[in-house]
Every structure is written in structure tokens, then in C-alpha cells.
CSV table of N, CA and C in Angstrom, one decimal:
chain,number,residue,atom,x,y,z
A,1059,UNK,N,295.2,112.8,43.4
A,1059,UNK,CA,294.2,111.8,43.2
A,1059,UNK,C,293.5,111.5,44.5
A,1060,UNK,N,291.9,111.2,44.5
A,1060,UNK,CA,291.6,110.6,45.8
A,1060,UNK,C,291.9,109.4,46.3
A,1061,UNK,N,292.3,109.4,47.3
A,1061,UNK,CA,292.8,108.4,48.2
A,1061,UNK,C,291.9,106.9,47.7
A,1062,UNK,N,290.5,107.4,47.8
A,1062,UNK,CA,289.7,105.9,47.4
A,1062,UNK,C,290.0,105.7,45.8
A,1063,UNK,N,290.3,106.5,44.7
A,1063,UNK,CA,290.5,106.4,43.7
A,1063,UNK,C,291.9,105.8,43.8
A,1064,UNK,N,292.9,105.8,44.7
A,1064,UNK,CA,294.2,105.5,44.3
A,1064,UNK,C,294.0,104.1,44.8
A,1065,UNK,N,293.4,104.0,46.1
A,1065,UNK,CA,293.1,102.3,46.7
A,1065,UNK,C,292.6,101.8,45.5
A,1066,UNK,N,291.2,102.1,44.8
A,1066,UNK,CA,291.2,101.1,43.7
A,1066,UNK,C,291.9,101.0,42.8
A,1067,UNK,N,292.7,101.7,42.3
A,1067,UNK,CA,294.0,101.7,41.3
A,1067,UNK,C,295.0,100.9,41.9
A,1068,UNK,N,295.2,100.6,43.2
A,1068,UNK,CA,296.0,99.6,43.6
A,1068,UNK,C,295.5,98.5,43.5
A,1069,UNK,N,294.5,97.9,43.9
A,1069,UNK,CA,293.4,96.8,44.0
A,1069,UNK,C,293.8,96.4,42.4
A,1070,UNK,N,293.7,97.2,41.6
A,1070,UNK,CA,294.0,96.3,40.4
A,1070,UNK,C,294.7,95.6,40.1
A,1071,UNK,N,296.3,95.9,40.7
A,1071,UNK,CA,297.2,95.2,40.2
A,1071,UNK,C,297.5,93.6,41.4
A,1072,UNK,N,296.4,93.7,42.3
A,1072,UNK,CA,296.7,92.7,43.6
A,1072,UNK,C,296.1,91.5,43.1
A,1073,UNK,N,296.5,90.5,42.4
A,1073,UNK,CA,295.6,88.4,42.9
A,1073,UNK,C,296.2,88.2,43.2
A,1074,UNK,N,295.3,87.7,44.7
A,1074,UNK,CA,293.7,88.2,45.5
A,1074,UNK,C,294.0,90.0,45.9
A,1075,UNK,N,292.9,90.7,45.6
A,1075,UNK,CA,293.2,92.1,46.2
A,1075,UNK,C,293.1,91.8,47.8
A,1076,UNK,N,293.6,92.3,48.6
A,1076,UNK,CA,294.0,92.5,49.9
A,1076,UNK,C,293.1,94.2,50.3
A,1077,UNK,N,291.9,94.1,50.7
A,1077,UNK,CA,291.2,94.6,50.5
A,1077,UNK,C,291.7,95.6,52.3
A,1078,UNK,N,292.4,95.1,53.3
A,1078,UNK,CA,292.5,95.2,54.6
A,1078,UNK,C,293.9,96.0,54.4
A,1079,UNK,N,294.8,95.2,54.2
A,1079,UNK,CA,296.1,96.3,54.0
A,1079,UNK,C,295.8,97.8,52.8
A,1080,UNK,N,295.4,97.6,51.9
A,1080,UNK,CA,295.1,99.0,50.6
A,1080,UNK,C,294.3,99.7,51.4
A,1081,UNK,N,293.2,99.4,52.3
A,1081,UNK,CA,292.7,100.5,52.9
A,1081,UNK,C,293.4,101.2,54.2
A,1082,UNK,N,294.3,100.2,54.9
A,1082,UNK,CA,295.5,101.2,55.7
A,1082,UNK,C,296.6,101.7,54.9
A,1083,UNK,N,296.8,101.4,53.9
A,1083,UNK,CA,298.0,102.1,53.2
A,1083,UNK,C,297.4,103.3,52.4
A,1084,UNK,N,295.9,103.4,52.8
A,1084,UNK,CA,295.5,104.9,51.7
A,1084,UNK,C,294.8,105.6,52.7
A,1085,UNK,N,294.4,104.8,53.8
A,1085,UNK,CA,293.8,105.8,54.6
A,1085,UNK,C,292.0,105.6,54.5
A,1086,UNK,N,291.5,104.6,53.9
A,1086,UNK,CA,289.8,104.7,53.8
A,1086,UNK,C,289.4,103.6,54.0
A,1087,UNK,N,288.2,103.5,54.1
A,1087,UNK,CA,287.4,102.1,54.8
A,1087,UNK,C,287.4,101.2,54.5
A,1088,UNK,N,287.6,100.2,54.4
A,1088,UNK,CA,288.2,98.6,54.5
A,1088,UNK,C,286.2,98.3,53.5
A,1089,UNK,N,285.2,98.5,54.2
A,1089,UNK,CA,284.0,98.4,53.6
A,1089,UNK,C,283.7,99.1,52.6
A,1090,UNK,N,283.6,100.5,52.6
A,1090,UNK,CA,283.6,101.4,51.4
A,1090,UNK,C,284.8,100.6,50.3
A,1091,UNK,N,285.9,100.6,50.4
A,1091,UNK,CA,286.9,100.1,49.4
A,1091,UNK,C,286.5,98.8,49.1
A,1092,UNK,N,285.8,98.0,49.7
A,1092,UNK,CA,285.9,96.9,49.1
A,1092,UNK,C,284.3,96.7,48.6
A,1093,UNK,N,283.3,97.3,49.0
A,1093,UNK,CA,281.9,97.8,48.2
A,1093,UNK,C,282.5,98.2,46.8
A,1094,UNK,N,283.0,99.2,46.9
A,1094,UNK,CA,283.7,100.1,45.3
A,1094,UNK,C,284.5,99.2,44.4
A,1095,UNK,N,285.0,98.3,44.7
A,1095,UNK,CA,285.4,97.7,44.4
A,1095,UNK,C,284.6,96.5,43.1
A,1096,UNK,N,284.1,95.9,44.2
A,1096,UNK,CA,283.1,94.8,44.0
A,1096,UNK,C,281.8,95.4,42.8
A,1097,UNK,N,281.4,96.9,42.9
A,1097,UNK,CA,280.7,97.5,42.2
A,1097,UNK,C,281.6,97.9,41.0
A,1098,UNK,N,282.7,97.9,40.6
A,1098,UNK,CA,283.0,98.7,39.4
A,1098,UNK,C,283.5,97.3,38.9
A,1099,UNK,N,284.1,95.8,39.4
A,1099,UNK,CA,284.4,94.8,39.0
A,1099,UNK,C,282.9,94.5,38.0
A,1100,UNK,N,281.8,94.6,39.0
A,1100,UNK,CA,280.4,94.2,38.5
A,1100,UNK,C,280.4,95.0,37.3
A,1101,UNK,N,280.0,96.2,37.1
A,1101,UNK,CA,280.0,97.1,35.8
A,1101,UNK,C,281.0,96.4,35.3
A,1102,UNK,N,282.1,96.2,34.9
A,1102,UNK,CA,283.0,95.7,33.9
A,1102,UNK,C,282.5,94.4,33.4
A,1103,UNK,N,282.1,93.4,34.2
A,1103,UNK,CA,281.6,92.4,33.0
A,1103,UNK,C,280.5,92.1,33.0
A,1104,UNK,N,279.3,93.4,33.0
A,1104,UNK,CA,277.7,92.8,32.5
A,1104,UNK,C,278.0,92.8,31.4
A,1105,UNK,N,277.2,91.7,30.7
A,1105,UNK,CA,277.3,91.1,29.1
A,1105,UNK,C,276.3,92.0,28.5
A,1106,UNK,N,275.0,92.8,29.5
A,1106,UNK,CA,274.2,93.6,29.3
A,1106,UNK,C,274.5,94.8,28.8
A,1107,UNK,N,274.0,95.9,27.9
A,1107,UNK,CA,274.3,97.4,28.4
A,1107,UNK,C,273.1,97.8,29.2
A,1108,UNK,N,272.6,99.4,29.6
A,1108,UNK,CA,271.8,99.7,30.6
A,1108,UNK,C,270.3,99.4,29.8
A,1109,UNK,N,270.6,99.8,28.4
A,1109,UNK,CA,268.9,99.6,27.9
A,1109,UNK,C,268.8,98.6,27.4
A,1110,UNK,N,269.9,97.3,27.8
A,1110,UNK,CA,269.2,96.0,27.5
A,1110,UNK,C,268.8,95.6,28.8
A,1111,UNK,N,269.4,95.9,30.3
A,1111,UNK,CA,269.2,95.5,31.3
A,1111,UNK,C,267.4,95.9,31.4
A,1112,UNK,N,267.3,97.4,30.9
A,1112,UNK,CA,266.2,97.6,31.3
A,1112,UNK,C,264.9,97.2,30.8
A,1113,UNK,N,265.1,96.6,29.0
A,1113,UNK,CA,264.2,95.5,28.2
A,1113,UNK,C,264.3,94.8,29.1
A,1114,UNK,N,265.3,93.8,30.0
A,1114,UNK,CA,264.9,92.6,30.6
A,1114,UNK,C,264.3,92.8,31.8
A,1115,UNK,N,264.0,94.1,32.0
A,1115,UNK,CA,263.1,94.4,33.7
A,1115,UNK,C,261.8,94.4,32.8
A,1116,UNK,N,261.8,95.0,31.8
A,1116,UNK,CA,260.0,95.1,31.5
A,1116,UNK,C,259.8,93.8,30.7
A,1117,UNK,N,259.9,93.5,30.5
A,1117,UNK,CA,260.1,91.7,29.8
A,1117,UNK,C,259.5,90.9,31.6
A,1118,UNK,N,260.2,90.8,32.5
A,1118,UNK,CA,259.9,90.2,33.4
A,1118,UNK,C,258.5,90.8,34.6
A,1119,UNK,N,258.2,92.3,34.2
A,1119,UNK,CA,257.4,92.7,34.3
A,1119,UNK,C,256.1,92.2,33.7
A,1120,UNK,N,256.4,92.8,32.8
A,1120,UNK,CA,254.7,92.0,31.3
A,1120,UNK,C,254.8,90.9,31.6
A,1121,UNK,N,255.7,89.7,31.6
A,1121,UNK,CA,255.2,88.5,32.3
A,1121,UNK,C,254.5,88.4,33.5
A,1122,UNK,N,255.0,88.7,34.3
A,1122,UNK,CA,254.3,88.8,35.7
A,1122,UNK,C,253.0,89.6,35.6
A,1123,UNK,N,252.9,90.7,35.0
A,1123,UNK,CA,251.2,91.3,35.0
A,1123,UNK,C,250.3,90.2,34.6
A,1124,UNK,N,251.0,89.5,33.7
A,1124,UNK,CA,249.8,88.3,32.7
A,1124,UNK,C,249.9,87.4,33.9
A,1125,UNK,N,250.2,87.4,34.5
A,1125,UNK,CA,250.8,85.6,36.0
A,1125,UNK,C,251.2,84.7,35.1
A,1126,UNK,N,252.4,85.0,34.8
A,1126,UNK,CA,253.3,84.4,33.8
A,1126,UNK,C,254.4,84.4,34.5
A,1127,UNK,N,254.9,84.8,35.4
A,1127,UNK,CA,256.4,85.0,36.1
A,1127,UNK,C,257.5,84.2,35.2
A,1128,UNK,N,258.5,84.3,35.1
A,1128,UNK,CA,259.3,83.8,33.8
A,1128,UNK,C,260.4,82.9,34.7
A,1129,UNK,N,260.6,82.0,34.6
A,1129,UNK,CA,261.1,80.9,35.0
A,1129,UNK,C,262.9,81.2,34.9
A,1130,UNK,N,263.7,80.8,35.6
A,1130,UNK,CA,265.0,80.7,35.4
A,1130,UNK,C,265.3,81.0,34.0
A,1131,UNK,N,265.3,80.2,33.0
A,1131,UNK,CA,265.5,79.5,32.7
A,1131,UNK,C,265.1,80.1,31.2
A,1132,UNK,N,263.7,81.1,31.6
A,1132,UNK,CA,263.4,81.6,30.3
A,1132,UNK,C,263.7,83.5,30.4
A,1133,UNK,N,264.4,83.4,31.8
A,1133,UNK,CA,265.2,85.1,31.9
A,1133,UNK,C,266.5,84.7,31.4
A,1134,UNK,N,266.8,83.6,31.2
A,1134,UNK,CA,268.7,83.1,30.9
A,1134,UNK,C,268.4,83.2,29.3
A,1135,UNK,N,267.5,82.6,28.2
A,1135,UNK,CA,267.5,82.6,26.6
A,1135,UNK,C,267.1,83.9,27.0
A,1136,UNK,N,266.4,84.7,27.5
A,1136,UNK,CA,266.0,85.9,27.1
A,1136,UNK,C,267.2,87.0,27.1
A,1137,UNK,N,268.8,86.6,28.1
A,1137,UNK,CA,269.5,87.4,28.2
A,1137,UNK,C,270.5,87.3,27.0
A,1138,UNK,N,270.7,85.9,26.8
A,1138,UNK,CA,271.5,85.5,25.7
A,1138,UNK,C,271.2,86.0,24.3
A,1139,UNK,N,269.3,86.0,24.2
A,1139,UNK,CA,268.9,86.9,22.9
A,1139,UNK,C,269.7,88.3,23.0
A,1140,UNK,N,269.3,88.9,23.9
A,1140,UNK,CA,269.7,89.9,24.1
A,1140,UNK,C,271.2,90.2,23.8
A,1141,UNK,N,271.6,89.8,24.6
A,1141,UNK,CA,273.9,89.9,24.4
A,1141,UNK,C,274.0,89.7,22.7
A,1142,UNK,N,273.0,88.7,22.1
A,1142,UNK,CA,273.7,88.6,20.6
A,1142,UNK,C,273.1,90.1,19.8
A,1143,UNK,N,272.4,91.0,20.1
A,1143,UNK,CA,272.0,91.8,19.5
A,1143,UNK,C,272.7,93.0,19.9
């Protein structure tokens, strides 16, 4: 297995992961392992998939072309429409 594949396989079983010891005990960068980390934590709970993320970039686009920029508040109902579908 790769070493950064095995650091995050350890990371999983660590609360709080100890991001400084896993990368001396595997041998890889304390930054890289804890980037990788932080990024595959992120993918595991978007509420989004990719082609609803991507409805919500052109949704905030077509507002903004009209000078409409979409307020907090109306990108948050618009995500929630979204998640129920």
C-alpha cells in the first residue's frame, strides 16, 4: 500500500487525527497528509453530487449576468432545493 494511502487509513481511526505523528510514522508530509486528508473528509459529506454542484455554479452565474448576484441566503434555499431532489 502507499505510504500516504496507509497515513490516511490511519487518520481514520484517530479523535482528533494527529496529523504530525502519522506522517513520521509513515514517512510523508505532515502538509500533503493533512491537505489529503481535509480533501477526502470534504468529498464525504457534500450534501451535493458533481452535477448538482455544477446547476449551482450556473444558477449563480445567470444571476450575476442579469446583476442579480444571489444573496446568501438565496444560494442556501437553492441548495436545499437541490439536496431534496
Amino acid at each position: 500500500m502507499d505510504p500516504i494511502e496507509a497515513a490516511l487509513a490511519d487518520l481514520e481511526s484517530q479523535n482528533p487525527p494527529n496529523y504530525s505523528a502519522t506522517a513520521r510514522k509513515y514517512n510523508v508530509g505532515r502538509s500533503t497528509l493533512s491537505r489529503r486528508h481535509r480533501e477526502a473528509y470534504i468529498e464525504n459529506i457534500s450534501i451535493l453530487t458533481k452535477e448538482q454542484e455544477n446547476n449551482l455554479i450556473s444558477y449563480i452565474k445567470k444571476l450575476t449576468e442579469m446583476s442579480l448576484p444571489p444573496t446568501n441566503k438565496i444560494v442556501e434555499n437553492f441548495v436545499h432545493d437541490l439536496a431534496r431532489h
